[in-house]
PDB file of C-alpha atoms and ligand atoms in Angstrom:
ATOM      1  CA  MET A   1     129.877  48.400 143.993  1.00 73.00           C
ATOM      2  CA  LEU A   2     129.868  48.452 139.848  1.00 77.00           C
ATOM      3  CA  ILE A   3     128.469  51.518 139.891  1.00 80.00           C
ATOM      4  CA  ILE A   4     131.258  53.082 142.517  1.00 79.00           C
ATOM      5  CA  GLY A   5     134.158  51.734 140.295  1.00 80.00           C
ATOM      6  CA  ARG A   6     132.413  53.157 137.125  1.00 80.00           C
ATOM      7  CA  PHE A   7     132.278  56.309 138.923  1.00 79.00           C
ATOM      8  CA  SER A   8     135.380  56.709 141.657  1.00 80.00           C
ATOM      9  CA  GLY A   9     137.738  54.670 138.595  1.00 79.00           C
ATOM     10  CA  LEU A  10     138.961  51.690 141.366  1.00 79.00           C
ATOM     11  CA  ASP A  11     138.692  48.603 140.685  1.00 79.00           C
ATOM     12  CA  ARG A  12     137.225  46.069 143.222  1.00 76.00           C
ATOM     13  CA  SER A  13     140.193  45.212 144.948  1.00 79.00           C
ATOM     14  CA  ASP A  14     140.684  48.578 145.855  1.00 77.00           C
ATOM     15  CA  ILE A  15     136.918  49.108 146.515  1.00 75.00           C
ATOM     16  CA  PHE A  16     137.641  46.563 149.386  1.00 72.00           C
ATOM     17  CA  LEU A  17     141.279  47.590 150.627  1.00 72.00           C
ATOM     18  CA  HIS A  18     140.634  51.165 150.580  1.00 67.00           C
ATOM     19  CA  ASP A  19     137.144  51.715 151.784  1.00 60.00           C
ATOM     20  CA  CYS A  20     138.547  54.438 153.874  1.00 51.00           C
ATOM     21  CA  ARG A  21     139.262  56.353 150.725  1.00 63.00           C
ATOM     22  CA  ARG A  22     137.185  59.611 150.266  1.00 71.00           C
ATOM     23  CA  LEU A  23     135.617  59.547 146.590  1.00 80.00           C
ATOM     24  CA  SER A  24     134.620  62.647 145.880  1.00 84.00           C
ATOM     25  CA  ALA A  25     130.928  65.009 145.381  1.00 86.00           C
ATOM     26  CA  THR A  26     131.046  64.985 142.534  1.00 86.00           C
ATOM     27  CA  VAL A  27     131.256  60.853 142.129  1.00 86.00           C
ATOM     28  CA  ILE A  28     128.969  61.046 144.897  1.00 86.00           C
ATOM     29  CA  SER A  29     126.555  62.947 142.817  1.00 88.00           C
ATOM     30  CA  LEU A  30     126.712  60.493 139.776  1.00 86.00           C
ATOM     31  CA  ILE A  31     126.441  57.421 142.153  1.00 86.00           C
ATOM     32  CA  MET A  32     123.433  58.581 143.111  1.00 88.00           C
ATOM     33  CA  ALA A  33     122.355  59.253 139.805  1.00 87.00           C
ATOM     34  CA  VAL A  34     122.311  56.095 138.925  1.00 84.00           C
ATOM     35  CA  LEU A  35     121.152  54.734 142.007  1.00 88.00           C
ATOM     36  CA  GLU A  36     117.630  56.650 141.541  1.00 87.00           C
ATOM     37  CA  GLU A  37     116.760  55.883 137.735  1.00 83.00           C
ATOM     38  CA  ARG A  38     117.640  52.772 138.688  1.00 85.00           C
ATOM     39  CA  LEU A  39     114.475  52.201 141.593  1.00 86.00           C
ATOM     40  CA  LEU A  40     112.473  54.928 139.564  1.00 87.00           C
ATOM     41  CA  THR A  41     112.522  53.354 136.382  1.00 88.00           C
ATOM     42  CA  ARG A  42     113.759  49.452 137.052  1.00 90.00           C
ATOM     43  CA  ARG A  43     116.082  50.011 133.725  1.00 91.00           C
ATOM     44  CA  PRO A  44     118.644  47.005 134.311  1.00 93.00           C
ATOM     45  CA  LEU A  45     122.244  48.252 135.909  1.00 93.00           C
ATOM     46  CA  ALA A  46     123.721  46.995 133.083  1.00 95.00           C
ATOM     47  CA  TYR A  47     122.437  49.428 130.222  1.00 95.00           C
ATOM     48  CA  ILE A  48     122.683  52.419 133.046  1.00 92.00           C
ATOM     49  CA  LEU A  49     126.530  51.560 132.749  1.00 93.00           C
ATOM     50  CA  GLY A  50     126.595  50.821 129.091  1.00 96.00           C
ATOM     51  CA  GLU A  51     128.153  47.680 129.446  1.00 97.00           C
ATOM     52  CA  GLN A  52     128.232  43.838 130.806  1.00 98.00           C
ATOM     53  CA  GLU A  53     131.402  41.144 131.745  1.00 98.00           C
ATOM     54  CA  PHE A  54     131.240  37.965 130.565  1.00 98.00           C
ATOM     55  CA  TRP A  55     134.039  35.064 130.311  1.00 98.00           C
ATOM     56  CA  GLY A  56     135.675  37.359 131.442  1.00 98.00           C
ATOM     57  CA  ARG A  57     135.316  40.244 129.148  1.00 98.00           C
ATOM     58  CA  SER A  58     133.807  43.393 129.386  1.00 98.00           C
ATOM     59  CA  PHE A  59     130.672  43.703 126.484  1.00 98.00           C
ATOM     60  CA  ALA A  60     129.343  47.109 125.609  1.00 98.00           C
ATOM     61  CA  VAL A  61     124.947  46.531 126.066  1.00 98.00           C
ATOM     62  CA  SER A  62     122.283  48.414 124.984  1.00 97.00           C
ATOM     63  CA  GLU A  63     118.174  47.842 124.566  1.00 96.00           C
ATOM     64  CA  ALA A  64     118.988  47.015 121.069  1.00 96.00           C
ATOM     65  CA  VAL A  65     120.949  43.812 122.722  1.00 98.00           C
ATOM     66  CA  LEU A  66     119.758  40.955 126.021  1.00 97.00           C
ATOM     67  CA  ILE A  67     121.637  41.500 128.360  1.00 98.00           C
ATOM     68  CA  PRO A  68     124.806  38.641 128.818  1.00 98.00           C
ATOM     69  CA  ARG A  69     123.478  35.720 131.447  1.00 97.00           C
ATOM     70  CA  PRO A  70     126.353  34.282 133.123  1.00 96.00           C
ATOM     71  CA  GLU A  71     124.348  30.721 132.243  1.00 96.00           C
ATOM     72  CA  THR A  72     125.146  31.195 129.199  1.00 98.00           C
ATOM     73  CA  GLU A  73     129.182  31.060 130.258  1.00 98.00           C
ATOM     74  CA  ILE A  74     128.127  26.915 130.306  1.00 98.00           C
ATOM     75  CA  LEU A  75     127.422  26.789 126.865  1.00 98.00           C
ATOM     76  CA  ILE A  76     130.985  28.548 126.228  1.00 98.00           C
ATOM     77  CA  GLU A  77     132.340  26.164 128.756  1.00 98.00           C
ATOM     78  CA  LYS A  78     131.138  23.030 127.116  1.00 98.00           C
ATOM     79  CA  VAL A  79     131.796  24.510 123.565  1.00 98.00           C
ATOM     80  CA  LEU A  80     135.821  24.928 124.608  1.00 97.00           C
ATOM     81  CA  ARG A  81     136.039  21.203 126.047  1.00 96.00           C
ATOM     82  CA  ARG A  82     134.664  19.824 122.558  1.00 96.00           C
ATOM     83  CA  PHE A  83     137.445  22.028 120.801  1.00 93.00           C
ATOM     84  CA  PRO A  84     140.254  21.543 121.435  1.00 86.00           C
ATOM     85  CA  ALA A  85     143.836  23.727 120.079  1.00 78.00           C
ATOM     86  CA  PRO A  86     144.382  20.986 117.137  1.00 76.00           C
ATOM     87  CA  ALA A  87     147.734  19.737 116.488  1.00 68.00           C
ATOM     88  CA  PRO A  88     150.284  22.896 114.281  1.00 68.00           C
ATOM     89  CA  ALA A  89     148.411  22.636 110.302  1.00 64.00           C
ATOM     90  CA  SER A  90     146.264  19.713 110.963  1.00 61.00           C
ATOM     91  CA  GLU A  91     143.569  21.215 109.375  1.00 61.00           C
ATOM     92  CA  PRO A  92     143.956  22.435 105.674  1.00 54.00           C
ATOM     93  CA  ARG A  93     141.177  24.353 106.012  1.00 59.00           C
ATOM     94  CA  GLN A  94     139.776  26.175 108.888  1.00 85.00           C
ATOM     95  CA  PRO A  95     136.693  25.212 109.740  1.00 92.00           C
ATOM     96  CA  LEU A  96     133.782  27.819 110.647  1.00 95.00           C
ATOM     97  CA  PHE A  97     131.265  27.659 113.641  1.00 97.00           C
ATOM     98  CA  LEU A  98     127.737  30.108 113.365  1.00 96.00           C
ATOM     99  CA  ASP A  99     126.047  31.691 116.207  1.00 97.00           C
ATOM    100  CA  LEU A 100     122.125  31.957 115.602  1.00 96.00           C
ATOM    101  CA  GLY A 101     120.937  34.860 116.792  1.00 96.00           C
ATOM    102  CA  THR A 102     123.929  36.800 118.437  1.00 98.00           C
ATOM    103  CA  GLY A 103     122.737  39.450 119.864  1.00 98.00           C
ATOM    104  CA  SER A 104     125.808  41.899 121.524  1.00 98.00           C
ATOM    105  CA  GLY A 105     127.817  38.873 120.098  1.00 98.00           C
ATOM    106  CA  ILE A 106     128.849  36.908 123.406  1.00 98.00           C
ATOM    107  CA  ILE A 107     129.666  34.117 122.363  1.00 98.00           C
ATOM    108  CA  ALA A 108     130.753  34.478 118.801  1.00 98.00           C
ATOM    109  CA  VAL A 109     133.320  36.716 119.629  1.00 98.00           C
ATOM    110  CA  THR A 110     133.947  35.192 122.991  1.00 98.00           C
ATOM    111  CA  LEU A 111     134.715  31.750 120.598  1.00 97.00           C
ATOM    112  CA  ALA A 112     136.545  33.714 117.733  1.00 96.00           C
ATOM    113  CA  ILE A 113     138.453  35.144 120.446  1.00 96.00           C
ATOM    114  CA  GLU A 114     139.401  31.487 122.524  1.00 96.00           C
ATOM    115  CA  LEU A 115     139.848  29.415 119.257  1.00 94.00           C
ATOM    116  CA  PRO A 116     141.155  31.273 117.599  1.00 92.00           C
ATOM    117  CA  TRP A 117     141.695  28.480 113.822  1.00 91.00           C
ATOM    118  CA  MET A 118     138.070  29.027 113.492  1.00 94.00           C
ATOM    119  CA  ARG A 119     136.216  31.295 111.774  1.00 94.00           C
ATOM    120  CA  GLY A 120     132.982  32.541 112.127  1.00 96.00           C
ATOM    121  CA  LEU A 121     129.677  33.709 111.191  1.00 96.00           C
ATOM    122  CA  ALA A 122     127.840  36.087 113.539  1.00 97.00           C
ATOM    123  CA  LEU A 123     123.188  35.968 112.459  1.00 96.00           C
ATOM    124  CA  ASP A 124     121.074  37.809 113.517  1.00 96.00           C
ATOM    125  CA  LEU A 125     117.388  39.128 112.271  1.00 95.00           C
ATOM    126  CA  LYS A 126     117.939  42.548 113.972  1.00 96.00           C
ATOM    127  CA  HIS A 127     120.394  45.212 112.293  1.00 97.00           C
ATOM    128  CA  SER A 128     120.927  46.806 115.752  1.00 97.00           C
ATOM    129  CA  ALA A 129     121.995  43.913 117.810  1.00 97.00           C
ATOM    130  CA  LEU A 130     124.551  43.176 114.299  1.00 97.00           C
ATOM    131  CA  LEU A 131     125.912  46.180 115.039  1.00 98.00           C
ATOM    132  CA  GLN A 132     126.194  46.265 118.845  1.00 98.00           C
ATOM    133  CA  ALA A 133     127.684  42.524 117.924  1.00 98.00           C
ATOM    134  CA  ARG A 134     130.142  44.161 115.445  1.00 98.00           C
ATOM    135  CA  GLY A 135     130.919  46.750 117.691  1.00 98.00           C
ATOM    136  CA  ASN A 136     131.768  44.672 120.605  1.00 98.00           C
ATOM    137  CA  ALA A 137     134.004  42.053 117.630  1.00 98.00           C
ATOM    138  CA  ARG A 138     135.632  45.076 116.877  1.00 98.00           C
ATOM    139  CA  ARG A 139     136.423  46.381 121.350  1.00 98.00           C
ATOM    140  CA  LEU A 140     138.008  43.431 121.978  1.00 98.00           C
ATOM    141  CA  LYS A 141     139.872  42.515 119.303  1.00 98.00           C
ATOM    142  CA  ALA A 142     138.192  39.062 117.820  1.00 97.00           C
ATOM    143  CA  GLU A 143     138.985  38.329 114.605  1.00 94.00           C
ATOM    144  CA  GLY A 144     138.030  36.150 111.703  1.00 94.00           C
ATOM    145  CA  LEU A 145     134.176  36.930 112.414  1.00 97.00           C
ATOM    146  CA  GLU A 146     131.453  38.105 109.826  1.00 96.00           C
ATOM    147  CA  PHE A 147     128.074  39.346 110.480  1.00 96.00           C
ATOM    148  CA  VAL A 148     125.142  38.881 109.002  1.00 95.00           C
ATOM    149  CA  GLN A 149     121.509  39.876 108.454  1.00 95.00           C
ATOM    150  CA  ALA A 150     119.497  37.058 108.300  1.00 94.00           C
ATOM    151  CA  ASP A 151     116.835  34.586 110.060  1.00 91.00           C
ATOM    152  CA  TRP A 152     117.917  31.133 111.292  1.00 85.00           C
ATOM    153  CA  HIS A 153     119.061  28.992 107.946  1.00 72.00           C
ATOM    154  CA  SER A 154     118.121  31.696 105.830  1.00 79.00           C
ATOM    155  CA  ALA A 155     119.320  30.536 101.704  1.00 71.00           C
ATOM    156  CA  PHE A 156     122.412  31.983 102.053  1.00 74.00           C
ATOM    157  CA  ILE A 157     123.389  29.970 105.531  1.00 80.00           C
ATOM    158  CA  ARG A 158     121.797  26.492 104.177  1.00 81.00           C
ATOM    159  CA  ARG A 159     125.174  26.872 101.874  1.00 84.00           C
ATOM    160  CA  ARG A 160     127.279  26.392 103.925  1.00 88.00           C
ATOM    161  CA  ARG A 161     128.606  23.394 106.344  1.00 93.00           C
ATOM    162  CA  PHE A 162     129.481  24.307 109.645  1.00 96.00           C
ATOM    163  CA  SER A 163     131.519  22.162 111.879  1.00 96.00           C
ATOM    164  CA  LEU A 164     129.659  24.167 114.851  1.00 97.00           C
ATOM    165  CA  VAL A 165     126.769  25.320 115.069  1.00 97.00           C
ATOM    166  CA  THR A 166     125.628  27.828 118.482  1.00 98.00           C
ATOM    167  CA  ALA A 167     122.630  29.373 119.335  1.00 98.00           C
ATOM    168  CA  ASN A 168     121.065  31.077 122.825  1.00 98.00           C
ATOM    169  CA  PRO A 169     117.697  31.866 121.279  1.00 97.00           C
ATOM    170  CA  PRO A 170     114.683  33.219 122.998  1.00 97.00           C
ATOM    171  CA  TYR A 171     112.595  30.285 125.393  1.00 97.00           C
ATOM    172  CA  VAL A 172     110.442  32.379 126.957  1.00 96.00           C
ATOM    173  CA  ALA A 173     107.510  31.231 126.730  1.00 95.00           C
ATOM    174  CA  ALA A 174     104.671  33.784 125.332  1.00 94.00           C
ATOM    175  CA  GLU A 175     101.933  33.306 128.057  1.00 93.00           C
ATOM    176  CA  VAL A 176     104.658  34.064 130.902  1.00 93.00           C
ATOM    177  CA  VAL A 177     106.775  36.599 128.976  1.00 91.00           C
ATOM    178  CA  GLY A 178     104.577  39.295 130.463  1.00 85.00           C
ATOM    179  CA  GLY A 179     104.883  39.331 134.270  1.00 88.00           C
ATOM    180  CA  LEU A 180     108.659  39.029 134.613  1.00 87.00           C
ATOM    181  CA  GLN A 181     110.415  41.487 136.850  1.00 88.00           C
ATOM    182  CA  PRO A 182     110.199  44.901 135.656  1.00 89.00           C
ATOM    183  CA  GLU A 183     113.615  45.223 134.457  1.00 88.00           C
ATOM    184  CA  LEU A 184     112.983  42.087 131.563  1.00 91.00           C
ATOM    185  CA  ARG A 185     110.393  44.540 129.598  1.00 91.00           C
ATOM    186  CA  HIS A 186     113.705  47.272 128.757  1.00 94.00           C
ATOM    187  CA  GLU A 187     115.426  44.627 127.081  1.00 95.00           C
ATOM    188  CA  PRO A 188     114.532  42.945 123.914  1.00 95.00           C
ATOM    189  CA  LEU A 189     111.149  41.325 123.617  1.00 94.00           C
ATOM    190  CA  ALA A 190     112.296  39.694 120.179  1.00 93.00           C
ATOM    191  CA  ALA A 191     115.477  37.798 122.029  1.00 95.00           C
ATOM    192  CA  LEU A 192     113.128  36.556 124.636  1.00 95.00           C
ATOM    193  CA  ASP A 193     109.823  36.187 124.115  1.00 95.00           C
ATOM    194  CA  GLY A 194     110.059  32.108 121.913  1.00 95.00           C
ATOM    195  CA  GLY A 195     106.246  31.741 121.212  1.00 95.00           C
ATOM    196  CA  LYS A 196     103.680  29.246 122.552  1.00 95.00           C
ATOM    197  CA  GLY A 197     105.458  27.772 125.620  1.00 94.00           C
ATOM    198  CA  GLY A 198     108.902  28.814 124.742  1.00 96.00           C
ATOM    199  CA  ILE A 199     109.583  26.563 122.176  1.00 96.00           C
ATOM    200  CA  GLU A 200     108.260  27.347 119.061  1.00 95.00           C
ATOM    201  CA  GLU A 201     111.665  29.490 117.975  1.00 95.00           C
ATOM    202  CA  ILE A 202     113.507  26.320 119.082  1.00 96.00           C
ATOM    203  CA  LYS A 203     111.318  24.365 116.870  1.00 95.00           C
ATOM    204  CA  ARG A 204     111.591  26.598 114.229  1.00 93.00           C
ATOM    205  CA  LEU A 205     115.459  26.924 114.484  1.00 93.00           C
ATOM    206  CA  THR A 206     116.301  23.555 115.284  1.00 94.00           C
ATOM    207  CA  ALA A 207     114.692  22.312 111.306  1.00 90.00           C
ATOM    208  CA  GLY A 208     116.975  21.068 108.741  1.00 86.00           C
ATOM    209  CA  LEU A 209     119.925  21.930 111.451  1.00 93.00           C
ATOM    210  CA  PRO A 210     121.815  18.784 110.323  1.00 92.00           C
ATOM    211  CA  GLU A 211     122.212  19.687 106.571  1.00 91.00           C
ATOM    212  CA  ILE A 212     124.384  22.366 107.631  1.00 94.00           C
ATOM    213  CA  ILE A 213     126.456  20.987 110.349  1.00 96.00           C
ATOM    214  CA  SER A 214     129.114  18.793 109.001  1.00 95.00           C
ATOM    215  CA  PRO A 215     129.108  15.199 110.363  1.00 95.00           C
ATOM    216  CA  GLY A 216     130.796  15.148 113.686  1.00 96.00           C
ATOM    217  CA  GLY A 217     129.681  18.452 113.646  1.00 97.00           C
ATOM    218  CA  TRP A 218     128.342  19.648 117.418  1.00 98.00           C
ATOM    219  CA  PHE A 219     125.451  21.836 118.284  1.00 98.00           C
ATOM    220  CA  PHE A 220     125.061  24.152 121.724  1.00 98.00           C
ATOM    221  CA  MET A 221     122.120  25.805 122.293  1.00 98.00           C
ATOM    222  CA  GLU A 222     120.455  27.411 125.089  1.00 98.00           C
ATOM    223  CA  ILE A 223     117.464  26.137 126.798  1.00 98.00           C
ATOM    224  CA  GLY A 224     115.236  26.837 129.760  1.00 97.00           C
ATOM    225  CA  TYR A 225     115.328  25.829 132.852  1.00 96.00           C
ATOM    226  CA  ASP A 226     111.818  23.425 132.142  1.00 96.00           C
ATOM    227  CA  GLN A 227     112.902  22.045 128.362  1.00 97.00           C
ATOM    228  CA  GLU A 228     115.352  19.708 129.414  1.00 98.00           C
ATOM    229  CA  ASP A 229     111.977  17.028 127.816  1.00 97.00           C
ATOM    230  CA  TYR A 230     110.945  18.759 125.426  1.00 97.00           C
ATOM    231  CA  VAL A 231     114.452  18.890 123.325  1.00 97.00           C
ATOM    232  CA  LEU A 232     115.800  15.636 124.187  1.00 97.00           C
ATOM    233  CA  GLN A 233     112.323  14.410 122.753  1.00 96.00           C
ATOM    234  CA  LEU A 234     113.341  16.538 119.803  1.00 96.00           C
ATOM    235  CA  PHE A 235     116.948  15.560 118.984  1.00 96.00           C
ATOM    236  CA  LYS A 236     115.916  12.144 119.932  1.00 93.00           C
ATOM    237  CA  GLY A 237     116.560  11.136 115.684  1.00 87.00           C
ATOM    238  CA  SER A 238     119.336   9.136 114.264  1.00 89.00           C
ATOM    239  CA  GLU A 239     120.951  12.395 112.858  1.00 95.00           C
ATOM    240  CA  TYR A 240     121.710  12.889 115.674  1.00 97.00           C
ATOM    241  CA  GLU A 241     124.594  11.039 118.407  1.00 97.00           C
ATOM    242  CA  ARG A 242     125.810  12.230 121.921  1.00 97.00           C
ATOM    243  CA  VAL A 243     122.400  13.940 122.966  1.00 98.00           C
ATOM    244  CA  LYS A 244     123.003  15.687 126.197  1.00 97.00           C
ATOM    245  CA  VAL A 245     121.963  18.739 128.701  1.00 98.00           C
ATOM    246  CA  HIS A 246     123.888  20.495 130.882  1.00 98.00           C
ATOM    247  CA  ARG A 247     123.273  21.640 133.792  1.00 97.00           C
ATOM    248  CA  ASP A 248     124.227  25.292 134.876  1.00 95.00           C
ATOM    249  CA  TYR A 249     125.902  26.333 138.691  1.00 90.00           C
ATOM    250  CA  ALA A 250     122.061  26.112 140.147  1.00 93.00           C
ATOM    251  CA  GLY A 251     121.667  22.730 138.654  1.00 96.00           C
ATOM    252  CA  LEU A 252     119.167  24.059 136.251  1.00 97.00           C
ATOM    253  CA  PRO A 253     118.967  22.098 132.624  1.00 98.00           C
ATOM    254  CA  ARG A 254     120.509  25.071 130.465  1.00 98.00           C
ATOM    255  CA  VAL A 255     122.848  24.152 127.232  1.00 98.00           C
ATOM    256  CA  LEU A 256     121.473  21.127 124.928  1.00 98.00           C
ATOM    257  CA  GLN A 257     124.856  19.041 123.379  1.00 98.00           C
ATOM    258  CA  ALA A 258     123.964  16.531 119.978  1.00 98.00           C
ATOM    259  CA  ARG A 259     126.725  15.449 117.417  1.00 98.00           C
ATOM    260  CA  VAL A 260     125.903  15.419 114.037  1.00 97.00           C
ATOM    261  CA  ARG A 261     126.247  11.720 112.662  1.00 95.00           C
TER     262      ARG A 261
HETATM  263  N1  LIG B 301     118.016  33.904 130.794  1.00 89.08           N
HETATM  264  C1  LIG B 301     116.551  34.566 130.097  1.00 89.08           C
HETATM  265  C2  LIG B 301     115.670  34.585 130.757  1.00 89.08           C
HETATM  266  O1  LIG B 301     115.843  34.085 131.872  1.00 89.08           O
HETATM  267  C3  LIG B 301     116.589  33.977 129.066  1.00 89.08           C
HETATM  268  C4  LIG B 301     117.154  34.419 128.004  1.00 89.08           C
HETATM  269  C5  LIG B 301     116.387  33.832 125.864  1.00 89.08           C
HETATM  270  O2  LIG B 301     115.789  33.237 126.670  1.00 89.08           O
HETATM  271  N2  LIG B 301     117.903  33.129 125.770  1.00 89.08           N
HETATM  272  O3  LIG B 301     116.043  35.716 131.098  1.00 89.08           O
END
């Protein structure tokens, strides 16, 4: 459906409603070429088409970044529930959010658009990912976003206080990352490989988190389906409250939330 739409110029409903409409030979050969590439190389469709939809918007994606997953929309949904629009002029200063390991920028760009009274900082270790994220901010006209090339909690980050921190860190266990489906081998390993047990990066990223979140500020992080117990343990300290793991549409643990006291 996505492939036909891309090359024929028809949208989803056109394809359903006018399925008798003839596609030209050129369009058919383009579609066949894509299918052939998919079959031969197992290159994910999002990379072949160069885009992927997230939260109702189309993001550009290349091999420099992880392909947006629908599960990450759960994180957006939970954040938006906690950050309703403030009463006009209730805040003299615009609150700030931080997106750690922004990749294609889906979280940062979506939040910048959906929460226009906040400013955001999108951080990634990789320059190539930041270029993609910045390109997506431009493509979708997201405003109030800054991009920073840095590791989790660099000195630069430590000087700030955020009302909201989000992250979709690499959380796949290093032991299994090599044995995943062939499509995943086209994605950047650094965005998937969470080290031993899949928790090394989570451990590093969450250390010192209360120092960069303002009191009452929130943290939301996507996690692996088998990491609920681990993160609940990690966040049971007295610095946090309202710690909870939300489930995805498949009923699997997927998003950790915590509020800094
Ligand atoms: N959800 C991805 C997967 O299952 C993993 C993403 C990540 O590590 N952040 O492949």
